[in-house]
Coordinates of C-alpha atoms in Angstrom, one line a residue:
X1 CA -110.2 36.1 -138.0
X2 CA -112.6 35.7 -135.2
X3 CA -114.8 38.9 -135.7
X4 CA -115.4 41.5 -138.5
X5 CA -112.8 44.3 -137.9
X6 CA -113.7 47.9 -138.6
X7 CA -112.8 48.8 -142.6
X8 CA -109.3 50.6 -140.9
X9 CA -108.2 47.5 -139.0
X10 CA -108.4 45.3 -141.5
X11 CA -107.0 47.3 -144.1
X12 CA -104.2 47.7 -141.5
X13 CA -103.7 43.9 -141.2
X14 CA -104.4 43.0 -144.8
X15 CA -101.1 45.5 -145.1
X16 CA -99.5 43.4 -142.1
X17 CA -100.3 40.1 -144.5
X18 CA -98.9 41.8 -147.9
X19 CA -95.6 42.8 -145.6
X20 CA -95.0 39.3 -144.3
X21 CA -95.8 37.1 -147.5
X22 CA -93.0 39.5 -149.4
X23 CA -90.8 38.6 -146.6
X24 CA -90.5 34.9 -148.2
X25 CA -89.7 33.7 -144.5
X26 CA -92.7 31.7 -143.5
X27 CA -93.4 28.3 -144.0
X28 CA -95.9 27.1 -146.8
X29 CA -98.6 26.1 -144.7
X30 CA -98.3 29.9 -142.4
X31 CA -98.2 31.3 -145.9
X32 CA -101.2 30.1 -147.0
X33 CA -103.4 30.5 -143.9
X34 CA -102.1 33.9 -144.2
X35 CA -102.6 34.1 -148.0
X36 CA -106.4 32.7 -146.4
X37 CA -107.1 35.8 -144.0
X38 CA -106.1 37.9 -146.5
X39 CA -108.9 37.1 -148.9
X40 CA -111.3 37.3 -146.1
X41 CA -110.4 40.7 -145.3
X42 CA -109.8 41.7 -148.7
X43 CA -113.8 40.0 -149.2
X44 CA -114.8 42.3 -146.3
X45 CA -113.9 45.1 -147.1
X46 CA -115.2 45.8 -150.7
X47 CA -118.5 44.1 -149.0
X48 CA -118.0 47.5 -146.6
X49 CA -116.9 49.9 -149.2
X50 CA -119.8 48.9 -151.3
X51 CA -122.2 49.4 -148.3
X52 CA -120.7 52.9 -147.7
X53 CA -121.2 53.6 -151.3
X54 CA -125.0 52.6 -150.9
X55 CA -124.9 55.0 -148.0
X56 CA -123.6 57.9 -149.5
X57 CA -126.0 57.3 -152.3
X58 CA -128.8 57.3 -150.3
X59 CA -128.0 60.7 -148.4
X60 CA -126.8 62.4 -151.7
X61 CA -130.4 61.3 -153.1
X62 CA -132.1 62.6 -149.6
X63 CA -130.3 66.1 -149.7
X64 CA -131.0 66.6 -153.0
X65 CA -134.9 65.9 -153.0
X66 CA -134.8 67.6 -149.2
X67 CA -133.2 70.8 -151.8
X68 CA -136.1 70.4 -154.0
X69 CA -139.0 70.7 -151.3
X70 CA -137.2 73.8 -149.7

């Protein structure tokens, strides 16, 4: 996993990883380098969803003292 996909793509390939290790075709060491990126992208993501979370936070916070100056 050479760069950090966008929270779609890599929930989109983690879903390509889940679909492949059920497939109980792939050889130990392909399952576990698999098994490997998954965790990464799995690790990415909630680092993203908790940065969107901080996000929203902060504009919710912003509208609703913007609503109290108006």
């Amino acid at each position: 996993m050479p760069k950090k996909l966008k929270f779609q793509e890599a929930m989109k390939r983690l879903d390509e990883i889940v679909s492949l290790l059920n497939g109980n075709n792939l050889e130990l060491e392909d399952a576990m380098s698999l098994f490997e990126e998954g965790i990464k992208l799995s690790n990415q993501c909630d680092q993203q969803l908790k940065e969107f979370e901080l996000k929203i936070d902060e504009l919710m916070k912003n509208e609703v003292q913007d609503d109290s100056t108006n």
